[in-house]
XYZ file of N, CA and C in Angstrom:
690
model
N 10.958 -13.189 -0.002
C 10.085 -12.231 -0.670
C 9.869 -11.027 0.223
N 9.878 -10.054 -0.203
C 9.568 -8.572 0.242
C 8.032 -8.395 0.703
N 8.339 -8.218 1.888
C 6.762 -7.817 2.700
C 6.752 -6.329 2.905
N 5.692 -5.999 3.216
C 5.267 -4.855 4.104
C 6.150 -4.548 4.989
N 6.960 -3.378 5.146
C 7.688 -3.255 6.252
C 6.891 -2.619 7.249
N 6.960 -3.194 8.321
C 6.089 -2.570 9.897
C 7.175 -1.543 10.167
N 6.136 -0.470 10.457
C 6.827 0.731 11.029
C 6.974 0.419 12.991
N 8.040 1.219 13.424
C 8.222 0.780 14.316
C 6.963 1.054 15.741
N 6.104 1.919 15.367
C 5.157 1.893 15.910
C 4.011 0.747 16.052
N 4.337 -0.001 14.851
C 3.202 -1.207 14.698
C 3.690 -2.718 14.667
N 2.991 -3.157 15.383
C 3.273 -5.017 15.529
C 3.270 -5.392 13.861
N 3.754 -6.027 13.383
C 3.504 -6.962 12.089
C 2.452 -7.175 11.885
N 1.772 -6.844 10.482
C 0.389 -7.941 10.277
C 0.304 -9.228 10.256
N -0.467 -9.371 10.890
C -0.563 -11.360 11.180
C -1.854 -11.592 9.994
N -2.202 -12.338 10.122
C -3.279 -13.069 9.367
C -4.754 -13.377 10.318
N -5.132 -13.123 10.634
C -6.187 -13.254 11.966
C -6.653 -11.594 11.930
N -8.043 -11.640 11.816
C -8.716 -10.142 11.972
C -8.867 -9.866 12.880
N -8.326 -10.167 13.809
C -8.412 -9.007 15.504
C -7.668 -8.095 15.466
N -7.988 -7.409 16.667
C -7.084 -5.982 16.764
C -6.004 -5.997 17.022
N -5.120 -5.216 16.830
C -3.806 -4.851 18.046
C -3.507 -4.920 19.162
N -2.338 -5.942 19.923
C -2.790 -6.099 21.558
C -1.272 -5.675 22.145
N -1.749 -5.521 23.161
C -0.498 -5.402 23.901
C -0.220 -3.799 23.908
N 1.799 -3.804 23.576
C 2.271 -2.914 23.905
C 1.832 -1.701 22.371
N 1.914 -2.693 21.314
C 1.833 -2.655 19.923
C 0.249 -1.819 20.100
N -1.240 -2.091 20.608
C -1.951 -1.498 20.922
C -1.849 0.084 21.832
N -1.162 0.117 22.395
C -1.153 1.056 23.322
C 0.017 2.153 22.435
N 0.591 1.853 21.734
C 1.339 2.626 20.868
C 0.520 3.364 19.659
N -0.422 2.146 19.184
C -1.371 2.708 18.529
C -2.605 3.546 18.550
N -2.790 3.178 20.261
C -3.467 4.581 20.418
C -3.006 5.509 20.357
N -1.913 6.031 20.661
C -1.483 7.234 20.876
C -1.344 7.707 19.317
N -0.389 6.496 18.613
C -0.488 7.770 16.597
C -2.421 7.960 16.549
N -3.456 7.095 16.615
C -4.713 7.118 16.672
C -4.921 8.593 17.196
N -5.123 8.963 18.145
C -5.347 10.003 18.613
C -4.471 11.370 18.019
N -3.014 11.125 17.714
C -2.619 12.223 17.151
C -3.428 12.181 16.099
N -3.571 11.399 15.390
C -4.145 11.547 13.973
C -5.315 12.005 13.802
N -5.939 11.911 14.884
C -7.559 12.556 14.985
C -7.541 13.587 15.121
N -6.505 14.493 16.111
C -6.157 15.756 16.563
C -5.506 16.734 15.347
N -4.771 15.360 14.624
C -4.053 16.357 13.291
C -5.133 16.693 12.212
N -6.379 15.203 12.278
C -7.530 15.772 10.988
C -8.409 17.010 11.849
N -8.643 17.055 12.917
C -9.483 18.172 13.254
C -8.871 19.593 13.167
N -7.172 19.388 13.206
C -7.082 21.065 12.879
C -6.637 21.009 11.499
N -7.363 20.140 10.237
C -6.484 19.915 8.873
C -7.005 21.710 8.334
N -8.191 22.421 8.581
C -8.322 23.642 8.002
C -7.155 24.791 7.989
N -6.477 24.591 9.423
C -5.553 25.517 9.691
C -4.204 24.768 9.964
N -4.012 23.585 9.209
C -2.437 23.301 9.171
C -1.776 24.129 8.190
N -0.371 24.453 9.046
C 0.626 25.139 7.618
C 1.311 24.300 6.778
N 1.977 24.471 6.050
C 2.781 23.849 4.976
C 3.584 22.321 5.911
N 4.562 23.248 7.113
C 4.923 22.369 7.328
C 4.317 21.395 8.103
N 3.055 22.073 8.884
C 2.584 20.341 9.667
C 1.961 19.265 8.484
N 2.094 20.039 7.680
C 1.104 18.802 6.558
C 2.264 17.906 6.171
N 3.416 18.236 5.805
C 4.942 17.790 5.488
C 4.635 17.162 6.391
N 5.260 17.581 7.968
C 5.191 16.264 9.077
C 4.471 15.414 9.301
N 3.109 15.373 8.892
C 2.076 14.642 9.109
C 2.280 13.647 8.240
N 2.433 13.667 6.449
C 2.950 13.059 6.215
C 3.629 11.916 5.448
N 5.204 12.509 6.272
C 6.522 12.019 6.603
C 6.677 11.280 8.292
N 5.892 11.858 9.214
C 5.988 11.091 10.612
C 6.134 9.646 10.868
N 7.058 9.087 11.597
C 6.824 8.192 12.072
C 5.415 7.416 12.112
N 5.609 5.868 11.303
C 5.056 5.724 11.335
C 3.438 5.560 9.620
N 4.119 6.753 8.747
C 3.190 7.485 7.802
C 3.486 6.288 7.001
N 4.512 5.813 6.516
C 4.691 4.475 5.347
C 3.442 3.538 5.842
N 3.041 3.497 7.004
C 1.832 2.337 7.320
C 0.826 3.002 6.671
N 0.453 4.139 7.526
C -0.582 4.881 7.168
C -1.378 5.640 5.953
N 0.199 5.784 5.108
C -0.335 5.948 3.746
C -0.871 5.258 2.511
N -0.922 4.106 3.102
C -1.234 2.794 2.348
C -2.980 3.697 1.781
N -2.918 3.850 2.860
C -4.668 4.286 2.651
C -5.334 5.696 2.151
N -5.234 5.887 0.768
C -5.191 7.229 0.054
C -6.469 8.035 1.033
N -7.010 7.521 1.188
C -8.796 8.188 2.379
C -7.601 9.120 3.392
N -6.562 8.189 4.041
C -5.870 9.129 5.099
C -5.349 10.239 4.518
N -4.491 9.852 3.469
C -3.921 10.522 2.874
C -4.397 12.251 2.185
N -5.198 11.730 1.855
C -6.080 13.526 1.468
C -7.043 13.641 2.979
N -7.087 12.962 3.667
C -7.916 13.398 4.701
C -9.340 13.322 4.597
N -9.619 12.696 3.067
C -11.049 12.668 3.031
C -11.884 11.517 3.777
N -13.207 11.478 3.554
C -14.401 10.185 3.768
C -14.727 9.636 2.626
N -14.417 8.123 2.591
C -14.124 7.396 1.837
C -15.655 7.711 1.191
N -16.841 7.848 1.725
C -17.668 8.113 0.660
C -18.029 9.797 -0.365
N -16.966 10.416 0.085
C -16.720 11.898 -1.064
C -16.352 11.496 -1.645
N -17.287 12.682 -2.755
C -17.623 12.431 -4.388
C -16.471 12.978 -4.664
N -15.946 12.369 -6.152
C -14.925 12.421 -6.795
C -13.922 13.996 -6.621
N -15.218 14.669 -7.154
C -14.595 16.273 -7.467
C -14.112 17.165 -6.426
N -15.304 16.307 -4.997
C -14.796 17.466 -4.055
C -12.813 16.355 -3.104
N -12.969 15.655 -3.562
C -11.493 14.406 -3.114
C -10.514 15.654 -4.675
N -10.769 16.248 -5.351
C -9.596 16.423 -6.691
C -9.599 17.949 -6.330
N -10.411 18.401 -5.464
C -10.114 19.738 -4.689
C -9.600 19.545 -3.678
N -9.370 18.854 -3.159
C -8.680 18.876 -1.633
C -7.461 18.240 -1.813
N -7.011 17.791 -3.040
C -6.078 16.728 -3.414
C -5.009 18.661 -4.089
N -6.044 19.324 -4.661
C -5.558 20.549 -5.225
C -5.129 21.452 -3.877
N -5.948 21.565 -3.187
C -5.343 22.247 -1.751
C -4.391 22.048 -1.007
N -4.209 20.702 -1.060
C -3.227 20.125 0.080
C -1.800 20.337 -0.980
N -1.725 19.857 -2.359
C -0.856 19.336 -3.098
C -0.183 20.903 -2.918
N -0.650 22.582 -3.058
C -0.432 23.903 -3.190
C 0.381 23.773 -1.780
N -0.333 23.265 -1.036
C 0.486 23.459 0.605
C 1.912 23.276 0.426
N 2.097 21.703 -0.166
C 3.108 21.026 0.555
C 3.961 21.269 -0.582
N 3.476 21.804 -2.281
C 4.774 21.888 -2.793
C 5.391 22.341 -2.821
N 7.123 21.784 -3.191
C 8.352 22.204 -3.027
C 8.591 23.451 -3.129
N 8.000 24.168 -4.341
C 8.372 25.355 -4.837
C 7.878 26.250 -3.801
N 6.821 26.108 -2.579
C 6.632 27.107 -1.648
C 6.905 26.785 -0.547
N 7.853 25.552 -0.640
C 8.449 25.076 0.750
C 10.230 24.563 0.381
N 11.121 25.952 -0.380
C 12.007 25.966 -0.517
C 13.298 25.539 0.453
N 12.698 25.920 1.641
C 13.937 25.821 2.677
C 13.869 24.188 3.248
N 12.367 23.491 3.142
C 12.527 22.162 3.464
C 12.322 21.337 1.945
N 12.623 21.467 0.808
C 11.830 21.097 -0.879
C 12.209 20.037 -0.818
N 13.351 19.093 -0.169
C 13.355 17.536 -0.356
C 12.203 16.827 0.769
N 12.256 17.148 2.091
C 10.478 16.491 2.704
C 9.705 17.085 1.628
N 9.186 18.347 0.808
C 8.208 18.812 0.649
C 7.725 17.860 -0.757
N 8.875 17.333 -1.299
C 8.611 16.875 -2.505
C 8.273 15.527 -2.331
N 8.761 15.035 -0.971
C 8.450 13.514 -0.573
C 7.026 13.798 -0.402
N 6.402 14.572 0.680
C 5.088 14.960 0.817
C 4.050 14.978 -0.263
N 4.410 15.688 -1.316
C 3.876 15.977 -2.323
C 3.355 14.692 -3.057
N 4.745 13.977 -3.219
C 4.707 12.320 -3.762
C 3.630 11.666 -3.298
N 3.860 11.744 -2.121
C 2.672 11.322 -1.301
C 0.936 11.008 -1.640
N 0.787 12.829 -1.642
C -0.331 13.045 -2.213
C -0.720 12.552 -3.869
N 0.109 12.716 -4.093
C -0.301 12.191 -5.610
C -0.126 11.376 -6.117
N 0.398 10.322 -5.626
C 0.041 8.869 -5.631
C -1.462 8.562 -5.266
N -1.711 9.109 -3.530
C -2.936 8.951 -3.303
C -3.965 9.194 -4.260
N -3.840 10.469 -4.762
C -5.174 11.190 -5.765
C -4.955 10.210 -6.953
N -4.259 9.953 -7.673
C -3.823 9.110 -8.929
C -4.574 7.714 -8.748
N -4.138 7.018 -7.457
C -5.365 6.291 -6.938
C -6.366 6.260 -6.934
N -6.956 7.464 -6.085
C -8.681 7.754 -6.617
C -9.254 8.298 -7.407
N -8.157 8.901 -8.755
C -9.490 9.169 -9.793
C -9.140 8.221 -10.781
N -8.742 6.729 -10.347
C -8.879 5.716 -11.525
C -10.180 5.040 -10.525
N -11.135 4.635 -11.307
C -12.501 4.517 -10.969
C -11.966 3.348 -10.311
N -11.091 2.502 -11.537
C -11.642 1.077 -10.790
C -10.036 0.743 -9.577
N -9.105 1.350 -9.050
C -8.353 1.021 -8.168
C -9.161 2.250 -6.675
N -9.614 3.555 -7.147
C -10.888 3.647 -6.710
C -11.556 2.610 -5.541
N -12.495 1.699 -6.505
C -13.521 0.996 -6.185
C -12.934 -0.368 -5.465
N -11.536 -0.829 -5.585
C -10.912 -1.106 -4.379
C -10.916 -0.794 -3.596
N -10.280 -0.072 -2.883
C -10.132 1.100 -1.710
C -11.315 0.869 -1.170
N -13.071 1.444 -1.856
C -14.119 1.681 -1.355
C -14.098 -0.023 -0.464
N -14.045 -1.355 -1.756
C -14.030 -2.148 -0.731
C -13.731 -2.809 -0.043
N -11.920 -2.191 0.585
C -11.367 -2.825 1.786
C -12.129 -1.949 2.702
N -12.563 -0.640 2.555
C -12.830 0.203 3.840
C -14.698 -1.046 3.778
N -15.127 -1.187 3.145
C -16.964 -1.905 3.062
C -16.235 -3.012 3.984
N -15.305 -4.100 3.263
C -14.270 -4.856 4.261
C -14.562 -5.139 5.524
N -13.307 -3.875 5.390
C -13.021 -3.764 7.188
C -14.433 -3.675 8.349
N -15.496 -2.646 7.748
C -16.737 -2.228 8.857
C -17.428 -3.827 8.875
N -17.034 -4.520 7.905
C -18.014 -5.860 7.799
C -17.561 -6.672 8.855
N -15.832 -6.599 8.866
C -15.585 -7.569 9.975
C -15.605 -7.168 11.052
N -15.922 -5.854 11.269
C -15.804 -5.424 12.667
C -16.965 -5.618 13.159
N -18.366 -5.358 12.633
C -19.566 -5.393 12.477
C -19.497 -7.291 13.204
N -19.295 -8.174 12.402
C -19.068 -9.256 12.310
C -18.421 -9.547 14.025
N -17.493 -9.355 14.032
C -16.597 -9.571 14.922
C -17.040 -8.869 16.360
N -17.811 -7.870 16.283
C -18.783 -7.372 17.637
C -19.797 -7.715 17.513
N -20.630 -8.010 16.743
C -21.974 -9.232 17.035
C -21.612 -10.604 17.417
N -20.435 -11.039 16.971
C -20.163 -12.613 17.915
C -19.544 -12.331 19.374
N -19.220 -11.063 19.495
C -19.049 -11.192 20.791
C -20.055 -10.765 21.747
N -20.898 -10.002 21.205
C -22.151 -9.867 22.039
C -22.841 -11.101 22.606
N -22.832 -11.947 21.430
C -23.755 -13.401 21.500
C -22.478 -13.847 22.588
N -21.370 -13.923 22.221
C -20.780 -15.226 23.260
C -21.266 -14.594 24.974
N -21.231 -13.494 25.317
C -21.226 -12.369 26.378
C -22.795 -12.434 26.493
N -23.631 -12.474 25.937
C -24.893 -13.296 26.475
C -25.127 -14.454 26.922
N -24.194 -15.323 25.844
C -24.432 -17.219 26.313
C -23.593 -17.460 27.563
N -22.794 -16.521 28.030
C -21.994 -16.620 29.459
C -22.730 -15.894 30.243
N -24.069 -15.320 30.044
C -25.110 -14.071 31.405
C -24.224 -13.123 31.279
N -23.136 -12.566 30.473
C -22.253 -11.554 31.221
C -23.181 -10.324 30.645
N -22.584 -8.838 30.886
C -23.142 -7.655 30.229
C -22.864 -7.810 28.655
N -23.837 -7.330 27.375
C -23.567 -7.546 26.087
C -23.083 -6.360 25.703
N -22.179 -5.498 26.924
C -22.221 -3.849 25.878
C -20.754 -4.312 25.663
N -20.283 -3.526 24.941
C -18.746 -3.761 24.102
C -18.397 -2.564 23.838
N -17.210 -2.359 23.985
C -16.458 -0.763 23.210
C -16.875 -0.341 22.235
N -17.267 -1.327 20.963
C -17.797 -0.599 19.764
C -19.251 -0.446 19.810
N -19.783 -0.180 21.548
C -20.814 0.516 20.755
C -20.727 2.166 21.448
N -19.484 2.094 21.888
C -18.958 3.912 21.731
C -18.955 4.379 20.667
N -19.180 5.050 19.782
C -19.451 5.620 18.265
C -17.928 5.770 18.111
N -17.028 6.428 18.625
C -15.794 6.688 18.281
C -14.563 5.393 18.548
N -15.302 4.414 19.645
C -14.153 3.525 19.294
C -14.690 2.149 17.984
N -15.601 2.628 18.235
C -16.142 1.889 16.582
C -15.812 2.788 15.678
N -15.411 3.430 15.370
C -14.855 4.314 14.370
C -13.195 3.719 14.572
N -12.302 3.932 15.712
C -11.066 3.249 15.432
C -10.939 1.841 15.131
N -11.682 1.076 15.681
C -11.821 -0.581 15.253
C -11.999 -0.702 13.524
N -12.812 0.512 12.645
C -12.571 0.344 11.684
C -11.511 0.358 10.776
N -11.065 1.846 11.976
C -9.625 2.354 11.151
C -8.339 1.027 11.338
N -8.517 0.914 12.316
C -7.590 -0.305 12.457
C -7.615 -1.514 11.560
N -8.980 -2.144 11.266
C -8.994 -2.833 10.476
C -9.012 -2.370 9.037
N -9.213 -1.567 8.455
C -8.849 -1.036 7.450
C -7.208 -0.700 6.923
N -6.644 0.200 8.124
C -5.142 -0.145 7.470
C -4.613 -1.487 7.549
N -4.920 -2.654 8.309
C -4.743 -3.829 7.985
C -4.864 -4.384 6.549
N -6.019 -4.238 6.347
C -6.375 -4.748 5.099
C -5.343 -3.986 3.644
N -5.142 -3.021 3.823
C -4.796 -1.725 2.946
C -3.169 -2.526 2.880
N -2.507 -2.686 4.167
C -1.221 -3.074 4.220
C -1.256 -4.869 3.997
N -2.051 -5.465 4.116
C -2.208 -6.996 3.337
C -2.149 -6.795 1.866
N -3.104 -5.804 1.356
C -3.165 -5.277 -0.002
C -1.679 -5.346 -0.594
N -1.270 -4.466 0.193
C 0.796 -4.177 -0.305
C 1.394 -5.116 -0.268
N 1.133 -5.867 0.762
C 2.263 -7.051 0.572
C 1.713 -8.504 -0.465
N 0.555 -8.678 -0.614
C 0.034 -9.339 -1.481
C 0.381 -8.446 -3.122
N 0.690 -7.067 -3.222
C 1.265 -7.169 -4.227
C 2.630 -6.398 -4.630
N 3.597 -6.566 -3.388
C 4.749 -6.598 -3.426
C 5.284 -8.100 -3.899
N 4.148 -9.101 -3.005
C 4.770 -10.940 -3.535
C 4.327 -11.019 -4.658
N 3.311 -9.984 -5.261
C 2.918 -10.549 -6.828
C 4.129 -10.099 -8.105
N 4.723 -8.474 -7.611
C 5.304 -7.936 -7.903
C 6.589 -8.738 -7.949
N 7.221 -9.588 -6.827
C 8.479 -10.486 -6.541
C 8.469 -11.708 -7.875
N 7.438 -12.190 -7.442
C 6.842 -13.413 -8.498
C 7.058 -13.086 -10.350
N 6.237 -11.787 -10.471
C 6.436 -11.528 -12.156
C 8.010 -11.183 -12.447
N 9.085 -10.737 -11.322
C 9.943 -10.219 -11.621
C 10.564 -11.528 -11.678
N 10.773 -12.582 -11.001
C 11.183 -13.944 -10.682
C 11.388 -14.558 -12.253
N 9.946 -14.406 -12.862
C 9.125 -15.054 -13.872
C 10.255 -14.243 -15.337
N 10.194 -12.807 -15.392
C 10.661 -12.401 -15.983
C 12.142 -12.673 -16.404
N 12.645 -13.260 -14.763
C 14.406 -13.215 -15.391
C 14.604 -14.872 -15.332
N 13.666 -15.602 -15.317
C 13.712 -16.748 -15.444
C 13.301 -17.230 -17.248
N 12.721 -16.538 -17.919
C 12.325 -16.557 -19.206
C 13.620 -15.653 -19.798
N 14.077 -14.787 -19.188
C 15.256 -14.219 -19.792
C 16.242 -14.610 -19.891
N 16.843 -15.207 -18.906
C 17.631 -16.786 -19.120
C 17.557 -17.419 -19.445
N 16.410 -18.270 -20.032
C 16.190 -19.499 -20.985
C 16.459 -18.658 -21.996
N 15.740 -17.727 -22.229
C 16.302 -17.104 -23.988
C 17.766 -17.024 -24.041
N 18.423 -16.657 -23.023
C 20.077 -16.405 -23.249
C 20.520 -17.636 -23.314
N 19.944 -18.840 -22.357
C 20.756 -20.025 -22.892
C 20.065 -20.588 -24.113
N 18.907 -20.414 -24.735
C 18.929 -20.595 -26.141
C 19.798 -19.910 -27.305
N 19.737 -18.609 -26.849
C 20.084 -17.891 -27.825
C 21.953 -18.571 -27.679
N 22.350 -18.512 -26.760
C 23.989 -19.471 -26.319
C 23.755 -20.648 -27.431
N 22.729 -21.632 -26.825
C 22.797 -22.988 -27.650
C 23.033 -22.813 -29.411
N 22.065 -21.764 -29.865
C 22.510 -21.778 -31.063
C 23.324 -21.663 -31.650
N 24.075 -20.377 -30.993
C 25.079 -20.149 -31.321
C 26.204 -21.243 -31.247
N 26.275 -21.492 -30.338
C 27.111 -23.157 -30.371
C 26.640 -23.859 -31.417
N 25.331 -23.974 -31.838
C 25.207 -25.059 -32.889
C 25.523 -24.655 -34.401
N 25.341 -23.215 -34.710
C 25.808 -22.563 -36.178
C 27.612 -22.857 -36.303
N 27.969 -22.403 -35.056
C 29.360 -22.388 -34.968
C 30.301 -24.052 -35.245
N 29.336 -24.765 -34.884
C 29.936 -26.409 -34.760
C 29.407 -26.296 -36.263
N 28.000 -26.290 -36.782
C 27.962 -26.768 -37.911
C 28.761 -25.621 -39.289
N 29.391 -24.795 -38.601
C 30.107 -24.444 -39.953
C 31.610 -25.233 -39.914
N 31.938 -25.212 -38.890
C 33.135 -26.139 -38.437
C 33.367 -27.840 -39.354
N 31.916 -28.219 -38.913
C 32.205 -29.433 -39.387
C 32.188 -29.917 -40.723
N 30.615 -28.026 -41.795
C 31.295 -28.509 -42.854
C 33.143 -27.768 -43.250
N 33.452 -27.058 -43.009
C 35.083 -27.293 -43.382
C 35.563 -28.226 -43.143
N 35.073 -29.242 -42.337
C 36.188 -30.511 -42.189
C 35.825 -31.561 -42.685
N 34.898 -31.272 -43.488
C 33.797 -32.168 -44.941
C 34.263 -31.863 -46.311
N 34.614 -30.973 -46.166
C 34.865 -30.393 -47.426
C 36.081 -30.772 -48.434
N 36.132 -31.904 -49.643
C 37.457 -32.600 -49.806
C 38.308 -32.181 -50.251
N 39.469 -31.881 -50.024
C 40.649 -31.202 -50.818
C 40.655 -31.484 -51.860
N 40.903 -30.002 -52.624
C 40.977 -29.971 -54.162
C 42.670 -30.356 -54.905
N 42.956 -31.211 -56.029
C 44.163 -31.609 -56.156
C 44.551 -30.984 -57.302
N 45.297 -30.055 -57.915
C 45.581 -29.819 -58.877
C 46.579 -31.073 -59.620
């Protein structure tokens, strides 16, 4: 069955809500930080950094999550997410990005998948709660470690209570969740298609059987049938 493909920047999703470790972490800081650097200058990107941004290495993970995708906060109201979905979409399309129009149209795709996403209320109101989700387990997951880091005397402070790396612990756990999302319904997607040509084949070997059976029973009455004797 067809999973999530990990971009080569990212370890595989496992099943376990912790973070990213290792080398796979340290890779992820670095798109992390571009990505922070790319939303703080999103007022004055041109056509093409919005194209590169993305198409980059890496963006098939990241776009899972329409919030990245328009650049908005998952709690903006509808209208001002279908203006910025209108701004960005003017940037990157083809027709004013002639000399690059196959990225520009991938770009474009992009975006409007995302927006198509958020103005259906209720795939919407998904989204809202893998991102409710994700802050829960992180929330979750740095209060048990405070407690264990007390019941050992050690210090109870933790990274997330830096405001900004509690802000990436979300993001992290959020495209997790976003990319579990995909592959839970890429296998659902595998499954109905499975289902589909498995019912389509029983009909063909019914529709076969009959035919075998009209064909025998006209057969057998001609060979019923008693010669006439003048």
């Amino acid at each position: 069955k067809q999973g999530v493909m990990a971009s080569p920047m990212f370890k595989p999703i496992g099943s376990n809500s912790g973070g990213v470790s290792g080398e796979g972490d340290n890779k992820f800081d670095v798109f992390y930080k571009d990505l922070k650097e790319t939303e703080k200058r999103d007022s004055v990107l041109t056509s093409k950094q919005q194209i590169d941004r993305l198409l980059r290495p890496g963006a098939s993970y990241a776009n899972l999550n329409p919030f990245e995708v328009l650049q908005v906060d998952p709690k903006t109201p509808i209208d001002e997410i279908k203006k910025k979905f209108r701004r960005m979409s003017i940037l990157v399309h083809p027709d004013k990005n002639q000399d690059d129009s196959e990225r520009a149209q991938k770009a474009f795709d992009e975006l409007t998948k995302a927006w198509r996403c958020l103005e259906n209320e209720s795939t919407r109101q998904k989204c809202l709660d893998i991102v409710e989700e994700a802050e829960a387990i992180v929330t979750k997951r740095t209060e048990e470690r405070k407690k264990q880091l007390k019941r050992e005397g050690k210090d109870t402070r933790v990274d997330e209570d830096d405001p900004e790396k509690l802000k990436r612990a979300v993001y992290v756990q959020t495209m997790k969740l976003f990319a579990d999302m995909e592959r839970k319904r890429r296998q659902q997607e595998t499954r109905d298609q499975e289902e589909r040509k498995r019912k389509r084949d029983l009909e063909i070997e019914e529709e076969e059987q009959r035919k075998a059976e009209k064909e025998w029973q006209k057969n057998f009455e001609v060979m019923t049938i008693p010669e006439l004797h003048l």
